[in-house]
Amino acid sequence: MKYRRLLAALTVATFLVPSRAEADPSDADRVAARALAADAHHAVDAKDYATAAERFARADALVHAPTLMLGLARARVELGQLVAARDVYAQILQEDLPATSPKSFFEAVELARTELAALAPRMAWVTLTVSGTANAKVVLDGIALPSDAIGVRRAVDPGKHVVTATGAEGGRAEATVTVGEGKTEAVTLELKLPAPEPAVVPLAVPAPAAKPEVTPVAPLTSPPPVALVTPAPEPKTSARKTVAVASLSVGAAGLVLGGVMGGLVLNLHGTLAEGCPKGRCPASLVPKLDSYNTFGLVSTVGFLAGGALAGVGVVLLATAAKNDEARVGLTVSPTSGGGMLGAVGRF
């Protein structure tokens, strides 16, 4: 109570003396400031320190006086805003008071000196550091801090505080710290770079292997019967049949392989067309792309080699058959009809 009465007396004295010439307020400003100071004291009595701080600040803006600033500093202390209160006390101590200033001004300066000394051990401090990057944006309670404030003690109000750090190369870290009166806390934020995006392999999707073209065979007309005279047996006829059968077998296997590989190519083509928009595939589809190219090559080789070997086998088999007919004295007449080719022979 004594504290409040003293502050009120000092504040009232502010308006009983002329103001300094360099800051000469109007009579209306002085009346308004007096009313604001009275409201501030009523708010202090009601322990409404937020209103008291706001009224003292506005009154001092109209008529500057150390007594009004002293009331503002004390209201800040009651609100737990020790950093702001310390700054106001420091401003009071920096006042260059003329010798003609009222006694209440000098008393306010001395009270500020005493109260600032009592406030010093109550101050809370925090040291913020960032690891993982040299260039980080640090924000404490929504306020960005200069780079020179990182790694050194910083005064904060007692209580809970939220600090975040964002790296220039990416990555973000956040921490919450609670600092008590007269305590110092250290917070280290570790920034981790985000994982790199998966590499995208450009894909040139080849067209599916074309099926081998089949040349239509013109229907054969039956030539006149030819009398064949049995020549001397050829020693290579049985070997020719063996080669013919082998060629047909390998050729058929090649055609089957080409067909199977062609089916696999068509299935992979659908998958790659959906997963590789605009011909660019993610790394996860590269194995399927390699399989697609390999199957396409095998399919094409199978069709070409199988067709060639099958053709050779047919020619050799036909030649071997003619030789056999010549040995037994057959008369052979080629025939066709009903979409089929054939021959009619007579002994």
mmCIF file of N, CA and C in Angstrom, residues 128-151 162-175 188-191:
data_model
loop_
_atom_site.group_PDB
_atom_site.id
_atom_site.type_symbol
_atom_site.label_atom_id
_atom_site.label_comp_id
_atom_site.label_asym_id
_atom_site.label_seq_id
_atom_site.Cartn_x
_atom_site.Cartn_y
_atom_site.Cartn_z
ATOM 1 N N LEU A 128 20.263 -20.256 -27.290
ATOM 2 C CA LEU A 128 19.763 -21.042 -28.417
ATOM 3 C C LEU A 128 20.911 -21.342 -29.377
ATOM 4 N N THR A 129 21.043 -22.605 -29.752
ATOM 5 C CA THR A 129 22.036 -23.013 -30.742
ATOM 6 C C THR A 129 21.372 -23.919 -31.769
ATOM 7 N N VAL A 130 21.948 -23.953 -32.967
ATOM 8 C CA VAL A 130 21.421 -24.759 -34.068
ATOM 9 C C VAL A 130 22.558 -25.601 -34.630
ATOM 10 N N SER A 131 22.320 -26.896 -34.814
ATOM 11 C CA SER A 131 23.306 -27.791 -35.410
ATOM 12 C C SER A 131 22.769 -28.340 -36.725
ATOM 13 N N GLY A 132 23.697 -28.739 -37.589
ATOM 14 C CA GLY A 132 23.291 -29.320 -38.881
ATOM 15 C C GLY A 132 23.378 -28.348 -40.031
ATOM 16 N N THR A 133 23.447 -27.041 -39.751
ATOM 17 C CA THR A 133 23.553 -26.050 -40.814
ATOM 18 C C THR A 133 24.098 -24.761 -40.217
ATOM 19 N N ALA A 134 24.783 -23.980 -41.062
ATOM 20 C CA ALA A 134 25.348 -22.716 -40.596
ATOM 21 C C ALA A 134 24.383 -21.557 -40.821
ATOM 22 N N ASN A 135 23.453 -21.718 -41.723
ATOM 23 C CA ASN A 135 22.509 -20.651 -42.060
ATOM 24 C C ASN A 135 21.103 -21.124 -41.741
ATOM 25 N N ALA A 136 20.591 -20.699 -40.600
ATOM 26 C CA ALA A 136 19.256 -21.110 -40.176
ATOM 27 C C ALA A 136 18.488 -19.885 -39.699
ATOM 28 N N LYS A 137 17.193 -19.892 -39.957
ATOM 29 C CA LYS A 137 16.306 -18.841 -39.466
ATOM 30 C C LYS A 137 15.704 -19.319 -38.156
ATOM 31 N N VAL A 138 15.968 -18.580 -37.075
ATOM 32 C CA VAL A 138 15.497 -18.964 -35.743
ATOM 33 C C VAL A 138 14.406 -17.989 -35.308
ATOM 34 N N VAL A 139 13.299 -18.547 -34.847
ATOM 35 C CA VAL A 139 12.148 -17.750 -34.409
ATOM 36 C C VAL A 139 11.834 -18.131 -32.972
ATOM 37 N N LEU A 140 11.787 -17.126 -32.080
ATOM 38 C CA LEU A 140 11.473 -17.339 -30.668
ATOM 39 C C LEU A 140 10.150 -16.660 -30.350
ATOM 40 N N ASP A 141 9.151 -17.475 -29.987
ATOM 41 C CA ASP A 141 7.817 -16.954 -29.658
ATOM 42 C C ASP A 141 7.265 -16.079 -30.782
ATOM 43 N N GLY A 142 7.484 -16.533 -32.036
ATOM 44 C CA GLY A 142 6.936 -15.821 -33.187
ATOM 45 C C GLY A 142 7.765 -14.653 -33.662
ATOM 46 N N ILE A 143 8.911 -14.385 -33.050
ATOM 47 C CA ILE A 143 9.753 -13.250 -33.435
ATOM 48 C C ILE A 143 11.078 -13.787 -33.967
ATOM 49 N N ALA A 144 11.430 -13.390 -35.204
ATOM 50 C CA ALA A 144 12.677 -13.828 -35.813
ATOM 51 C C ALA A 144 13.858 -13.175 -35.097
ATOM 52 N N LEU A 145 14.880 -13.963 -34.812
ATOM 53 C CA LEU A 145 16.058 -13.473 -34.113
ATOM 54 C C LEU A 145 17.191 -13.193 -35.094
ATOM 55 N N PRO A 146 17.979 -12.159 -34.840
ATOM 56 C CA PRO A 146 19.163 -11.927 -35.693
ATOM 57 C C PRO A 146 20.191 -13.028 -35.483
ATOM 58 N N SER A 147 21.019 -13.230 -36.482
ATOM 59 C CA SER A 147 22.011 -14.311 -36.398
ATOM 60 C C SER A 147 22.993 -14.097 -35.246
ATOM 61 N N ASP A 148 23.254 -12.833 -34.899
ATOM 62 C CA ASP A 148 24.192 -12.558 -33.804
ATOM 63 C C ASP A 148 23.626 -12.954 -32.446
ATOM 64 N N ALA A 149 22.325 -13.190 -32.348
ATOM 65 C CA ALA A 149 21.718 -13.582 -31.075
ATOM 66 C C ALA A 149 21.777 -15.086 -30.852
ATOM 67 N N ILE A 150 22.239 -15.854 -31.848
ATOM 68 C CA ILE A 150 22.298 -17.312 -31.721
ATOM 69 C C ILE A 150 23.612 -17.701 -31.026
ATOM 70 N N GLY A 151 23.484 -18.591 -30.051
ATOM 71 C CA GLY A 151 24.657 -19.074 -29.351
ATOM 72 C C GLY A 151 25.071 -18.237 -28.162
ATOM 73 N N VAL A 162 8.485 -21.086 -27.128
ATOM 74 C CA VAL A 162 8.567 -21.981 -28.285
ATOM 75 C C VAL A 162 9.589 -21.406 -29.259
ATOM 76 N N VAL A 163 10.530 -22.243 -29.661
ATOM 77 C CA VAL A 163 11.573 -21.812 -30.591
ATOM 78 C C VAL A 163 11.596 -22.756 -31.780
ATOM 79 N N THR A 164 11.728 -22.218 -32.987
ATOM 80 C CA THR A 164 11.804 -23.019 -34.216
ATOM 81 C C THR A 164 13.017 -22.570 -35.015
ATOM 82 N N ALA A 165 13.547 -23.511 -35.799
ATOM 83 C CA ALA A 165 14.680 -23.220 -36.683
ATOM 84 C C ALA A 165 14.398 -23.828 -38.038
ATOM 85 N N THR A 166 14.651 -23.066 -39.094
ATOM 86 C CA THR A 166 14.442 -23.523 -40.465
ATOM 87 C C THR A 166 15.736 -23.332 -41.242
ATOM 88 N N GLY A 167 16.234 -24.406 -41.869
ATOM 89 C CA GLY A 167 17.492 -24.333 -42.602
ATOM 90 C C GLY A 167 17.313 -23.754 -43.990
ATOM 91 N N ALA A 168 18.353 -23.120 -44.491
ATOM 92 C CA ALA A 168 18.302 -22.563 -45.843
ATOM 93 C C ALA A 168 18.201 -23.657 -46.881
ATOM 94 N N GLU A 169 18.780 -24.857 -46.598
ATOM 95 C CA GLU A 169 18.717 -25.971 -47.538
ATOM 96 C C GLU A 169 17.506 -26.866 -47.288
ATOM 97 N N GLY A 170 16.653 -26.482 -46.356
ATOM 98 C CA GLY A 170 15.502 -27.299 -46.009
ATOM 99 C C GLY A 170 15.661 -27.888 -44.621
ATOM 100 N N GLY A 171 14.614 -28.456 -44.111
ATOM 101 C CA GLY A 171 14.633 -29.029 -42.773
ATOM 102 C C GLY A 171 14.119 -28.031 -41.750
ATOM 103 N N ARG A 172 13.414 -28.549 -40.743
ATOM 104 C CA ARG A 172 12.833 -27.685 -39.717
ATOM 105 C C ARG A 172 12.841 -28.421 -38.391
ATOM 106 N N ALA A 173 13.112 -27.683 -37.301
ATOM 107 C CA ALA A 173 13.111 -28.263 -35.962
ATOM 108 C C ALA A 173 12.393 -27.295 -35.024
ATOM 109 N N GLU A 174 11.748 -27.852 -34.000
ATOM 110 C CA GLU A 174 10.995 -27.034 -33.051
ATOM 111 C C GLU A 174 11.195 -27.596 -31.646
ATOM 112 N N ALA A 175 11.224 -26.703 -30.659
ATOM 113 C CA ALA A 175 11.390 -27.122 -29.265
ATOM 114 C C ALA A 175 10.637 -26.161 -28.365
ATOM 115 N N THR A 188 19.226 -26.700 -27.970
ATOM 116 C CA THR A 188 19.924 -26.979 -29.222
ATOM 117 C C THR A 188 18.931 -27.616 -30.200
ATOM 118 N N LEU A 189 18.769 -27.001 -31.351
ATOM 119 C CA LEU A 189 17.886 -27.519 -32.392
ATOM 120 C C LEU A 189 18.735 -28.178 -33.475
ATOM 121 N N GLU A 190 18.435 -29.432 -33.775
ATOM 122 C CA GLU A 190 19.189 -30.178 -34.789
ATOM 123 C C GLU A 190 18.384 -30.233 -36.076
ATOM 124 N N LEU A 191 18.956 -29.690 -37.118
ATOM 125 C CA LEU A 191 18.294 -29.678 -38.425
ATOM 126 C C LEU A 191 18.804 -30.844 -39.256
#
